Short mmCIF file of C-alpha atoms and ligand atoms in Angstrom, two decimals:
data_model
loop_
_atom_site.label_atom_id
_atom_site.label_comp_id
_atom_site.label_asym_id
_atom_site.label_seq_id
_atom_site.Cartn_x
_atom_site.Cartn_y
_atom_site.Cartn_z
CA UNK A 1 -32.50 5.24 49.10
CA UNK A 2 -30.21 6.03 52.11
CA UNK A 3 -30.75 3.90 55.14
CA UNK A 4 -29.54 6.54 57.46
CA UNK A 5 -30.96 5.04 60.69
CA UNK A 6 -29.48 1.64 60.09
CA UNK A 7 -26.66 1.19 62.53
CA UNK A 8 -23.12 1.24 61.45
CA UNK A 9 -21.94 -1.99 59.76
CA UNK A 10 -19.22 -3.32 62.36
CA UNK A 11 -16.05 -4.42 61.15
CA UNK A 12 -15.12 -7.91 62.32
CA UNK A 13 -11.97 -7.87 64.90
CA UNK A 14 -9.75 -10.58 65.92
CA UNK A 15 -10.61 -11.73 69.59
CA UNK A 16 -8.45 -10.08 72.28
CA UNK A 17 -7.12 -13.23 73.51
CA UNK A 18 -5.88 -14.20 70.01
CA UNK A 19 -4.55 -11.01 69.31
CA UNK A 20 -2.37 -11.01 72.29
CA UNK A 21 -0.08 -13.63 70.80
CA UNK A 22 -0.03 -12.49 67.29
CA UNK A 23 0.88 -9.57 65.19
CA UNK A 24 -1.66 -10.24 62.70
CA UNK A 25 -4.06 -7.23 61.88
CA UNK A 26 -6.68 -6.33 64.42
CA UNK A 27 -9.47 -4.94 62.20
CA UNK A 28 -10.35 -7.50 59.59
CA UNK A 29 -12.12 -5.19 56.96
CA UNK A 30 -15.52 -5.10 55.35
CA UNK A 31 -16.75 -7.74 52.87
CA UNK A 32 -18.31 -6.26 49.53
CA UNK A 33 -21.93 -6.99 50.95
CA UNK A 34 -20.90 -5.16 54.11
CA UNK A 35 -19.20 -2.19 52.38
CA UNK A 36 -22.33 -1.90 50.11
CA UNK A 37 -24.58 -1.93 53.01
CA UNK A 38 -22.58 0.74 54.94
CA UNK A 39 -22.25 2.95 51.81
CA UNK A 40 -25.90 2.55 51.46
CA UNK A 41 -26.36 4.80 54.98
CA UNK A 42 -24.77 7.85 53.31
CA UNK A 43 -27.26 10.20 52.72
CA UNK A 44 -25.20 12.17 49.73
CA UNK A 45 -25.04 15.64 51.18
CA UNK A 46 -25.34 18.53 48.89
CA UNK A 47 -22.06 20.04 50.56
CA UNK A 48 -19.85 16.85 51.69
CA UNK A 49 -18.59 17.99 55.06
CA UNK A 50 -16.92 14.54 55.43
CA UNK A 51 -14.33 15.79 52.65
CA UNK A 52 -13.57 19.22 54.54
CA UNK A 53 -12.16 16.70 57.34
CA UNK A 54 -10.00 15.00 54.96
CA UNK A 55 -6.24 16.40 54.48
CA UNK A 56 -6.04 15.31 50.92
CA UNK A 57 -9.82 16.00 50.08
CA UNK A 58 -10.86 12.54 48.75
CA UNK A 59 -14.21 12.95 46.82
CA UNK A 60 -15.63 10.72 49.71
CA UNK A 61 -19.33 11.40 49.05
CA UNK A 62 -18.77 10.29 45.34
CA UNK A 63 -16.47 7.25 45.76
CA UNK A 64 -19.18 6.13 48.43
CA UNK A 65 -21.82 6.52 45.81
CA UNK A 66 -19.92 4.10 43.40
CA UNK A 67 -19.63 1.53 46.37
CA UNK A 68 -23.23 1.61 47.06
CA UNK A 69 -23.87 0.65 43.47
CA UNK A 70 -21.28 -2.10 43.56
CA UNK A 71 -18.92 -0.40 41.43
CA UNK A 72 -15.42 -0.53 43.38
CA UNK A 73 -13.33 0.05 40.27
CA UNK A 74 -14.96 3.61 39.95
CA UNK A 75 -14.72 4.13 43.54
CA UNK A 76 -11.00 3.31 43.37
CA UNK A 77 -10.57 5.83 40.38
CA UNK A 78 -11.95 8.66 42.28
CA UNK A 79 -9.97 7.97 45.61
CA UNK A 80 -6.64 7.70 43.66
CA UNK A 81 -7.43 10.88 42.06
CA UNK A 82 -6.86 12.41 45.35
CA UNK A 83 -4.58 10.23 47.28
CA UNK A 84 -1.07 8.29 46.65
CA UNK A 85 -1.51 6.33 50.07
CA UNK A 86 -5.13 5.55 50.43
CA UNK A 87 -5.01 1.93 51.57
CA UNK A 88 -2.63 3.26 54.46
CA UNK A 89 -4.74 6.21 55.59
CA UNK A 90 -7.90 3.86 55.31
CA UNK A 91 -6.28 2.02 58.12
CA UNK A 92 -4.15 4.65 60.33
CA UNK A 93 -6.02 8.03 59.76
CA UNK A 94 -7.74 9.35 62.79
CA UNK A 95 -11.21 9.51 61.03
CA UNK A 96 -12.98 10.20 64.16
CA UNK A 97 -11.55 13.58 64.21
CA UNK A 98 -11.42 14.12 60.12
CA UNK A 99 -14.08 12.52 57.62
CA UNK A 100 -16.05 10.36 60.06
CA UNK A 101 -15.99 13.25 62.59
CA UNK A 102 -17.52 15.61 60.10
CA UNK A 103 -20.41 13.27 58.73
CA UNK A 104 -23.68 15.04 59.30
CA UNK A 105 -25.36 11.48 60.39
CA UNK A 106 -23.25 11.56 63.15
CA UNK A 107 -25.23 14.61 64.82
CA UNK A 108 -28.17 12.27 65.21
CA UNK A 109 -27.42 8.76 64.37
CA UNK A 110 -24.14 6.75 63.76
CA UNK A 111 -21.70 8.57 61.25
CA UNK A 112 -20.73 6.82 57.92
CA UNK A 113 -17.57 4.52 58.47
CA UNK A 114 -15.84 6.48 55.71
CA UNK A 115 -12.03 4.99 56.38
CA UNK A 116 -13.40 1.78 56.47
CA UNK A 117 -14.90 2.18 53.31
CA UNK A 118 -11.87 3.70 51.73
CA UNK A 119 -9.83 0.61 53.16
CA UNK A 120 -12.43 -1.65 51.55
CA UNK A 121 -12.07 -0.29 48.18
CA UNK A 122 -8.13 -0.64 48.11
CA UNK A 123 -8.05 -3.98 49.90
CA UNK A 124 -10.49 -5.14 47.14
CA UNK A 125 -8.49 -3.59 44.37
CA UNK A 126 -5.05 -5.12 45.83
CA UNK A 127 -6.61 -8.52 45.67
CA UNK A 128 -7.10 -8.04 41.74
CA UNK A 129 -3.29 -7.21 41.24
CA UNK A 130 -0.77 -4.47 41.01
CA UNK A 131 -2.30 -0.99 41.07
CA UNK A 132 -2.42 0.37 37.44
CA UNK A 133 -0.25 3.38 36.71
CA UNK A 134 -0.61 6.43 34.29
CA UNK A 135 2.36 8.55 33.26
CA UNK A 136 3.06 11.73 31.28
CA UNK A 137 5.48 11.98 28.55
CA UNK A 138 9.13 12.18 30.08
CA UNK A 139 10.59 15.32 31.08
CA UNK A 140 13.97 16.11 31.20
CA UNK A 141 14.33 17.61 34.65
CA UNK A 142 15.57 15.73 37.54
CA UNK A 143 14.27 15.92 41.08
CA UNK A 144 15.86 14.51 44.36
CA UNK A 145 13.59 13.55 47.14
CA UNK A 146 14.94 13.23 50.71
CA UNK A 147 13.27 10.67 52.74
CA UNK A 148 10.96 7.88 51.93
CA UNK A 149 8.18 8.35 54.45
CA UNK A 150 4.66 9.27 53.28
CA UNK A 151 5.58 13.14 52.48
CA UNK A 152 8.59 12.07 50.26
CA UNK A 153 6.75 9.14 48.59
CA UNK A 154 3.57 11.26 47.81
CA UNK A 155 5.88 13.98 46.18
CA UNK A 156 7.74 11.65 44.41
CA UNK A 157 4.86 9.78 43.02
CA UNK A 158 3.14 12.81 41.70
CA UNK A 159 6.30 14.08 40.14
CA UNK A 160 6.99 10.82 38.57
CA UNK A 161 3.37 10.45 37.16
CA UNK A 162 4.11 14.15 35.62
CA UNK A 163 7.10 12.85 33.64
CA UNK A 164 9.98 14.03 35.94
CA UNK A 165 13.09 11.96 36.67
CA UNK A 166 12.53 11.12 40.39
CA UNK A 167 15.13 9.69 42.81
CA UNK A 168 14.33 9.22 46.50
CA UNK A 169 17.36 9.26 49.18
CA UNK A 170 16.74 7.49 52.13
CA UNK A 171 18.95 6.82 55.18
CA UNK A 172 17.37 3.57 56.18
CA UNK A 173 17.75 0.31 54.30
CA UNK A 174 13.92 0.31 53.17
CA UNK A 175 11.39 2.67 52.06
CA UNK A 176 8.12 3.78 54.01
CA UNK A 177 9.50 5.82 56.87
CA UNK A 178 7.52 5.39 60.06
CA UNK A 179 4.71 3.42 58.01
CA UNK A 180 7.31 0.54 57.66
CA UNK A 181 9.60 1.07 60.80
CA UNK A 182 7.08 2.42 63.17
CA UNK A 183 3.54 1.42 62.99
CA UNK A 184 3.19 -2.22 63.71
CA UNK A 185 1.83 -4.67 61.47
CA UNK A 186 -1.22 -5.35 63.77
CA UNK A 187 -2.24 -1.71 62.75
CA UNK A 188 -0.90 -1.55 59.23
CA UNK A 189 0.45 -4.83 57.64
CA UNK A 190 3.33 -3.99 55.45
CA UNK A 191 1.73 -5.78 52.35
CA UNK A 192 -0.44 -2.87 52.19
CA UNK A 193 2.52 -0.34 52.20
CA UNK A 194 4.36 -2.84 49.84
CA UNK A 195 1.44 -2.36 47.25
CA UNK A 196 1.59 1.48 47.35
CA UNK A 197 5.63 1.22 47.00
CA UNK A 198 5.24 -1.08 44.24
CA UNK A 199 2.97 1.60 42.42
CA UNK A 200 5.43 4.23 42.87
CA UNK A 201 8.26 2.05 41.60
CA UNK A 202 5.95 1.26 38.64
CA UNK A 203 5.68 5.17 37.95
CA UNK A 204 9.38 5.16 37.50
CA UNK A 205 10.54 6.54 40.86
CA UNK A 206 14.31 5.27 41.56
CA UNK A 207 15.77 4.67 45.36
CA UNK A 208 18.99 4.98 47.01
CA UNK A 209 18.79 3.48 50.28
CA UNK A 210 21.40 3.54 53.09
CA UNK A 211 22.10 7.25 52.11
CA UNK A 212 21.83 9.91 54.71
CA UNK A 213 21.90 13.46 53.34
CA UNK A 214 23.90 15.61 55.68
CA UNK A 215 26.46 12.90 56.40
CA UNK A 216 26.78 10.77 52.97
CA UNK A 217 26.00 13.43 50.68
CA UNK A 218 24.81 17.10 51.03
CA UNK A 219 22.16 18.97 49.28
CA UNK A 220 24.83 20.70 47.61
CA UNK A 221 26.04 17.54 46.31
CA UNK A 222 22.49 16.86 45.12
CA UNK A 223 22.62 20.01 42.93
CA UNK A 224 26.35 19.51 41.77
CA UNK A 225 25.02 16.18 40.43
CA UNK A 226 22.49 17.84 38.15
CA UNK A 227 19.06 17.95 40.16
CA UNK A 228 16.95 20.85 39.27
CA UNK A 229 15.04 20.59 42.46
CA UNK A 230 15.19 19.06 46.01
CA UNK A 231 12.31 17.93 48.14
CA UNK A 232 13.01 17.33 51.71
CA UNK A 233 10.68 14.84 53.67
CA UNK A 234 12.90 13.94 56.45
CA UNK A 235 10.45 13.71 59.25
CA UNK A 236 10.93 14.52 63.02
CA UNK A 237 12.39 11.57 64.40
CA UNK A 238 14.89 12.32 67.28
CA UNK A 239 13.19 10.64 70.37
CA UNK A 240 12.52 13.05 73.39
CA UNK A 241 14.41 11.93 76.68
CA UNK A 242 12.82 11.55 79.77
CA UNK A 243 15.59 13.62 81.66
CA UNK A 244 15.62 11.73 84.81
CA UNK A 245 18.15 9.85 86.59
CA UNK A 246 18.72 6.14 85.67
CA UNK A 247 17.57 6.84 81.98
CA UNK A 248 20.77 5.13 80.51
CA UNK A 249 20.26 1.71 82.65
CA UNK A 250 20.09 -1.53 80.58
CA UNK A 251 16.41 -2.03 79.87
CA UNK A 252 15.47 1.53 79.02
CA UNK A 253 14.88 2.27 75.52
CA UNK A 254 13.00 4.69 73.38
CA UNK A 255 9.83 3.81 71.19
CA UNK A 256 11.63 4.03 67.77
CA UNK A 257 14.40 1.55 68.91
CA UNK A 258 11.69 -1.02 70.18
CA UNK A 259 9.46 -0.69 67.15
CA UNK A 260 12.17 -0.67 64.38
CA UNK A 261 13.57 -3.97 65.92
CA UNK A 262 10.50 -5.58 65.64
CA UNK A 263 9.30 -4.45 62.63
CA UNK A 264 12.62 -4.77 60.69
CA UNK A 265 13.47 -8.31 62.21
CA UNK A 266 9.75 -9.15 60.92
CA UNK A 267 10.51 -7.95 57.35
CA UNK A 268 13.94 -10.12 57.76
CA UNK A 269 15.94 -6.82 57.49
CA UNK A 270 19.62 -8.22 58.48
CA UNK A 271 20.89 -6.80 61.69
CA UNK A 272 17.53 -6.53 63.54
CA UNK A 273 16.15 -9.06 65.90
CA UNK A 274 12.80 -8.99 68.31
CA UNK A 275 13.66 -7.15 71.61
CA UNK A 276 13.82 -9.54 74.52
CA UNK A 277 12.02 -7.94 77.44
CA UNK A 278 11.72 -8.35 81.23
CA UNK A 279 8.59 -7.98 82.85
CA UNK A 280 7.06 -5.85 84.23
CA UNK A 281 7.18 -3.14 81.22
CA UNK A 282 6.44 0.14 81.49
CA UNK A 283 5.50 2.64 78.69
CA UNK A 284 5.82 6.13 79.58
CA UNK A 285 3.52 8.35 77.37
CA UNK A 286 0.06 7.94 75.98
CA UNK A 287 0.18 8.84 72.28
CA UNK A 288 -0.32 6.35 69.25
CA UNK A 289 3.16 5.69 69.53
CA UNK A 290 2.86 4.63 73.32
CA UNK A 291 -0.25 2.37 72.44
CA UNK A 292 1.76 0.61 69.61
CA UNK A 293 4.60 0.05 72.12
CA UNK A 294 2.41 -1.46 74.92
CA UNK A 295 0.39 -3.60 72.60
CA UNK A 296 3.71 -4.84 70.79
CA UNK A 297 5.05 -5.66 74.40
CA UNK A 298 2.18 -7.67 75.01
CA UNK A 299 2.48 -9.67 71.83
CA UNK A 300 6.29 -10.25 72.90
CA UNK A 301 4.81 -12.34 75.68
CA UNK A 302 5.58 -9.46 78.53
CA UNK A 303 3.29 -10.42 81.30
CA UNK A 304 2.47 -7.14 82.76
CA UNK A 305 2.46 -3.92 80.59
CA UNK A 306 1.63 -0.59 82.23
CA UNK A 307 1.34 2.92 80.54
CA UNK A 308 2.32 5.55 82.63
CA UNK A 309 0.72 9.19 81.95
CA UNK A 310 0.93 12.49 83.57
CA UNK A 311 -2.41 13.57 82.87
CA UNK A 312 -5.81 11.96 82.63
CA UNK A 313 -7.56 9.76 79.98
CA UNK A 314 -9.51 12.73 78.65
CA UNK A 315 -5.88 14.43 77.78
CA UNK A 316 -4.47 11.27 76.02
CA UNK A 317 -3.35 11.99 72.84
CA UNK A 318 -3.96 8.53 71.30
CA UNK A 319 -6.71 7.50 69.26
CA UNK A 320 -9.70 6.01 71.12
CA UNK A 321 -9.60 2.98 69.12
CA UNK A 322 -6.03 2.36 69.95
CA UNK A 323 -6.76 2.80 73.74
CA UNK A 324 -9.62 0.74 73.62
CA UNK A 325 -7.92 -2.07 71.86
CA UNK A 326 -4.97 -1.86 74.24
CA UNK A 327 -7.14 -2.24 77.26
CA UNK A 328 -8.97 -5.34 75.84
CA UNK A 329 -5.46 -6.62 75.48
CA UNK A 330 -4.87 -6.52 79.18
CA UNK A 331 -2.69 -3.11 78.90
CA UNK A 332 -2.89 -1.41 82.44
CA UNK A 333 -3.13 2.27 82.58
CA UNK A 334 -1.75 4.46 85.59
CA UNK A 335 -3.14 7.89 85.05
CA UNK A 336 -1.93 11.23 86.75
CA UNK A 337 1.67 9.39 87.37
CA UNK A 338 5.02 10.64 86.29
CA UNK A 339 8.25 8.85 86.59
CA UNK A 340 11.32 10.72 88.53
CA UNK A 341 13.88 8.12 88.65
CA UNK A 342 14.50 4.49 87.13
CA UNK A 343 16.11 2.56 89.82
CA UNK A 344 18.90 -0.12 89.23
CA UNK A 345 18.07 -3.83 90.21
CA UNK A 346 21.88 -4.18 91.47
CA UNK A 347 23.07 -5.54 88.20
CA UNK A 348 23.09 -2.09 86.34
CA UNK A 349 19.55 -3.01 84.92
CA UNK A 350 16.17 -1.52 85.34
CA UNK A 351 14.68 -2.91 88.61
CA UNK A 352 12.02 -0.16 89.32
CA UNK A 353 10.72 3.23 88.73
CA UNK A 354 9.95 5.82 91.37
CA UNK A 355 7.13 7.84 90.36
CA UNK A 356 5.00 10.65 91.70
CA UNK A 357 1.18 11.24 91.72
CA UNK A 358 0.25 14.45 89.80
CA UNK A 359 -2.96 16.57 89.70
CA UNK A 360 -4.37 18.89 86.87
CA UNK A 361 -3.66 22.75 87.12
CA UNK A 362 -4.49 25.50 84.77
CA UNK A 363 -4.22 24.92 80.82
CA UNK A 364 -0.61 25.04 79.44
CA UNK A 365 0.76 26.34 76.25
CA UNK A 366 -0.77 23.33 74.31
CA UNK A 367 -4.31 24.11 75.92
CA UNK A 368 -4.39 20.95 78.11
CA UNK A 369 -4.48 21.04 81.84
CA UNK A 370 -1.09 21.48 83.36
CA UNK A 371 0.11 18.39 85.35
CA UNK A 372 1.27 19.52 88.59
CA UNK A 373 3.20 16.85 91.09
CA UNK A 374 1.47 16.14 94.45
CA UNK A 375 4.06 16.74 97.12
CA UNK A 376 5.13 13.64 98.95
CA UNK A 377 2.97 11.23 96.76
CA UNK A 378 6.17 9.30 95.59
CA UNK A 379 5.76 5.52 95.02
CA UNK A 380 7.95 2.82 93.35
CA UNK A 381 6.58 0.61 90.54
CA UNK A 382 8.58 -2.75 89.87
CA UNK A 383 10.08 -2.75 86.44
CA UNK A 384 12.06 -4.96 84.21
CA UNK A 385 11.85 -2.80 81.04
CA UNK A 386 11.13 0.81 80.17
CA UNK A 387 10.10 2.13 76.84
CA UNK A 388 9.73 5.96 76.71
CA UNK A 389 7.25 7.40 74.22
CA UNK A 390 7.45 11.14 74.76
CA UNK A 391 7.34 12.84 71.16
CA UNK A 392 9.84 13.84 68.77
CA UNK A 393 12.49 16.44 68.16
CA UNK A 394 13.88 17.52 64.58
CA UNK A 395 17.29 16.31 63.09
CA UNK A 396 19.81 19.13 63.01
CA UNK A 397 21.96 17.29 60.31
CA UNK A 398 20.36 18.49 57.05
CA UNK A 399 19.81 22.18 58.09
CA UNK A 400 23.38 22.23 59.31
CA UNK A 401 24.78 21.06 56.34
CA UNK A 402 22.55 23.32 53.99
CA UNK A 403 23.52 26.81 53.59
CA UNK A 404 20.58 29.32 53.22
CA UNK A 405 18.12 27.05 54.85
CA UNK A 406 15.95 28.46 57.44
CA UNK A 407 14.80 26.71 60.45
CA UNK A 408 12.06 27.85 63.39
CA UNK A 409 13.13 27.93 67.03
CA UNK A 410 12.59 24.23 67.51
CA UNK A 411 14.60 23.28 64.50
CA UNK A 412 11.78 22.56 62.13
CA UNK A 413 12.08 23.74 58.35
CA UNK A 414 10.35 26.85 57.43
CA UNK A 415 8.33 26.82 54.25
CA UNK A 416 6.01 29.33 52.40
CA UNK A 417 2.72 28.65 51.31
CA UNK A 418 4.18 27.29 48.01
CA UNK A 419 6.12 24.54 50.00
CA UNK A 420 9.49 26.36 49.03
CA UNK A 421 12.25 26.92 51.67
CA UNK A 422 14.34 29.85 51.96
CA UNK A 423 16.88 28.06 49.61
CA UNK A 424 16.43 28.39 45.89
CA UNK A 425 14.86 25.21 44.36
CA UNK A 426 14.57 23.40 47.73
CA UNK A 427 10.92 22.39 49.05
CA UNK A 428 10.10 20.72 51.90
CA UNK A 429 6.71 19.22 54.03
CA UNK A 430 5.63 16.59 56.19
CA UNK A 431 6.64 16.21 59.69
CA UNK A 432 9.98 18.08 59.23
CA UNK A 433 7.96 21.28 58.61
CA UNK A 434 4.96 20.75 60.81
CA UNK A 435 6.33 18.72 63.77
CA UNK A 436 4.84 15.19 64.37
CA UNK A 437 1.50 15.03 62.69
CA UNK A 438 -0.23 12.28 60.66
CA UNK A 439 0.23 10.09 57.67
CA UNK A 440 -2.27 11.91 55.53
CA UNK A 441 -0.84 15.45 56.50
CA UNK A 442 2.37 14.18 55.23
CA UNK A 443 0.57 12.74 52.07
CA UNK A 444 -1.27 16.11 51.49
CA UNK A 445 2.05 17.98 51.75
CA UNK A 446 4.09 15.54 49.45
CA UNK A 447 1.51 16.25 46.76
CA UNK A 448 1.03 20.06 47.25
CA UNK A 449 4.84 20.16 46.98
CA UNK A 450 4.82 18.39 44.13
CA UNK A 451 2.73 20.70 42.40
CA UNK A 452 4.90 23.70 43.53
CA UNK A 453 7.87 21.89 42.43
CA UNK A 454 6.32 21.28 38.79
CA UNK A 455 5.42 25.25 38.77
CA UNK A 456 8.77 26.03 39.66
CA UNK A 457 10.49 23.70 37.00
CA UNK A 458 7.95 24.80 34.39
CA UNK A 459 8.68 28.91 35.10
CA UNK A 460 12.56 27.90 34.92
CA UNK A 461 12.08 26.13 31.54
CA UNK A 462 10.13 28.97 30.21
CA UNK A 463 12.77 31.49 31.47
CA UNK A 464 15.49 29.37 29.88
CA UNK A 465 13.68 29.47 26.64
CA UNK A 466 13.22 33.06 26.26
CA UNK A 467 16.18 34.49 24.11
CA UNK A 468 18.23 37.00 26.09
CA UNK A 469 17.63 40.53 24.94
CA UNK A 470 19.69 41.98 21.92
CA UNK A 471 20.00 38.27 20.57
C1 FAD B 1 5.08 4.49 66.18
C2 FAD B 1 4.19 5.60 65.51
C3 FAD B 1 2.89 5.53 65.03
C4 FAD B 1 2.21 6.33 64.43
N1 FAD B 1 0.98 6.03 64.13
C5 FAD B 1 0.16 6.84 63.36
C6 FAD B 1 -1.40 6.49 63.07
O1 FAD B 1 -1.54 5.49 63.62
N2 FAD B 1 -1.94 7.26 61.99
C7 FAD B 1 -1.18 8.48 61.53
O2 FAD B 1 -1.99 9.30 60.70
N3 FAD B 1 0.08 8.93 62.05
C8 FAD B 1 0.64 8.10 62.77
N4 FAD B 1 2.11 8.52 63.10
C9 FAD B 1 2.58 9.54 62.59
C10 FAD B 1 3.07 9.45 61.13
O3 FAD B 1 3.73 8.13 61.14
C11 FAD B 1 3.86 10.75 60.66
O4 FAD B 1 3.37 11.84 61.03
C12 FAD B 1 4.66 10.49 59.36
O5 FAD B 1 5.02 9.36 59.02
C13 FAD B 1 5.30 11.73 58.92
O6 FAD B 1 5.79 11.43 57.43
P1 FAD B 1 7.00 12.09 56.86
O7 FAD B 1 7.18 11.42 55.51
O8 FAD B 1 7.11 13.66 57.12
O9 FAD B 1 8.14 11.42 57.86
P2 FAD B 1 8.62 9.99 58.12
O10 FAD B 1 7.62 8.95 58.12
O11 FAD B 1 9.25 10.21 59.60
O12 FAD B 1 9.72 9.73 57.20
C14 FAD B 1 10.89 10.58 56.84
C15 FAD B 1 11.98 9.58 56.04
O13 FAD B 1 12.87 10.37 55.91
C16 FAD B 1 14.27 9.45 56.36
N5 FAD B 1 15.22 10.31 56.70
C17 FAD B 1 15.37 11.34 57.88
N6 FAD B 1 16.52 12.06 57.75
C18 FAD B 1 17.14 11.69 56.49
C19 FAD B 1 18.38 12.07 55.76
N7 FAD B 1 19.12 13.01 56.43
N8 FAD B 1 18.54 11.68 54.55
C20 FAD B 1 17.99 10.80 54.07
N9 FAD B 1 16.57 10.10 54.54
C21 FAD B 1 16.31 10.52 55.71
C22 FAD B 1 13.87 8.76 57.44
O14 FAD B 1 14.64 7.44 57.68
C23 FAD B 1 12.31 8.21 57.07
O15 FAD B 1 12.36 7.04 56.34
C24 FAD B 1 2.86 7.54 64.12
C25 FAD B 1 4.11 7.74 64.12
C26 FAD B 1 4.75 6.81 65.14
C27 FAD B 1 6.30 7.22 65.18
#
């Protein structure tokens, strides 16, 4: 019997004082008893609205019923049938807008903590050993996947499970994309990503690292090497610049450079070391990446970390949970403030940032109130480090070296409903087609593109088997 009026079972959390000095995971997950109690709150709706909010359509209602009975392996089978990256999505998805945000109970009571329950199931199974894999009979066709982020990995996993021979080409030295080099381990411990990578490797996917398509090899080279189809999952990873004087001073860096140095140094990847910060640290922007940067700067020992954002708290794109965690850890927020100039400390390094106060005007193209500078409101904030977190543009190298590949006016690769690009045999998905979104959207795109590539290759094989007329 559902206990819908019971309050949500809270997930344990490391105390803020402890978190400030450690990259250990912030939110600690459920025990079996807690998970069963939270699952017992689910009223098992006839129409599971929670699933409407899930990009990969995990059978949430049914797996929660398994958890409530203590059948965690049964819950795992259901989750795995829909997702290649559930342990990761159970941690980093914006549930408050997706599954949990759609929970009917949320209208009157606390919604069921669907994300936390998914995470519990995967953590429980990880404790038992490697995830089991099931593969179909091998097929002769070869597929090249470009980019080892969530889109590429999800596509590669499904194609390999169908029996195709899959090789992933990745520019960086390790797999995972932003999950490995961007999202900090206090939000996403790398052992969770590694467990999914181990499963994908066990499915037979091969990896070729340090290979940038468009520079070391082209898409044409891949076809010339005998690949039957190519999937492009190369993300949107060119950091936007501030475009103000002083941006090239020592001590100004973008969030990718900063987070990659931390993540790769912690993973022992040669050539990377923890960034040295001079305080105060100013983080420009208020998305998830900015929260990751600010909270990482606290952990690296910066005495003062300040987020500067040109709109108000209501418009901040970051998840509420990340903002709350940052505040608990001592990050300061300066809202309705925009930098106009980075000032030299007299030694070619950052010394301060000149800012201007903003007010909100009419909505702009994004639908959010347009920030407008308040004349004469300039002021100076002392700074030793400035880390920009302003969003991302598309890389032009792959489209520039792939004849026949259409891009939109921002440089994103154009795809049809079946994830096919304008170039025969080339498919694409994830941030490179949508612009920066989420891990679960990339996971979904990878799965859908894998199904489309399978349909394409099967149709081609059928065509090749039909004898030519007159033979
Ligand atoms: C710091 C940060 C924090 C985030 N936090 C969250 C979060 O909490 N929750 C959430 O859902 N989303 C979050 N996101 C967004 C999410 O990570 C992305 O939407 C998602 O990773 C996109 O997946 P993708 O596979 O399309 O691209 P990516 O993850 O960017 O992967 C693309 C891969 O392709 C490789 N590549 C690029 N060009 C080439 C080339 N020419 N040849 C070979 N390889 C190439 C790249 O090196 C990379 O490994 C965050 C993003 C950032 C930057």
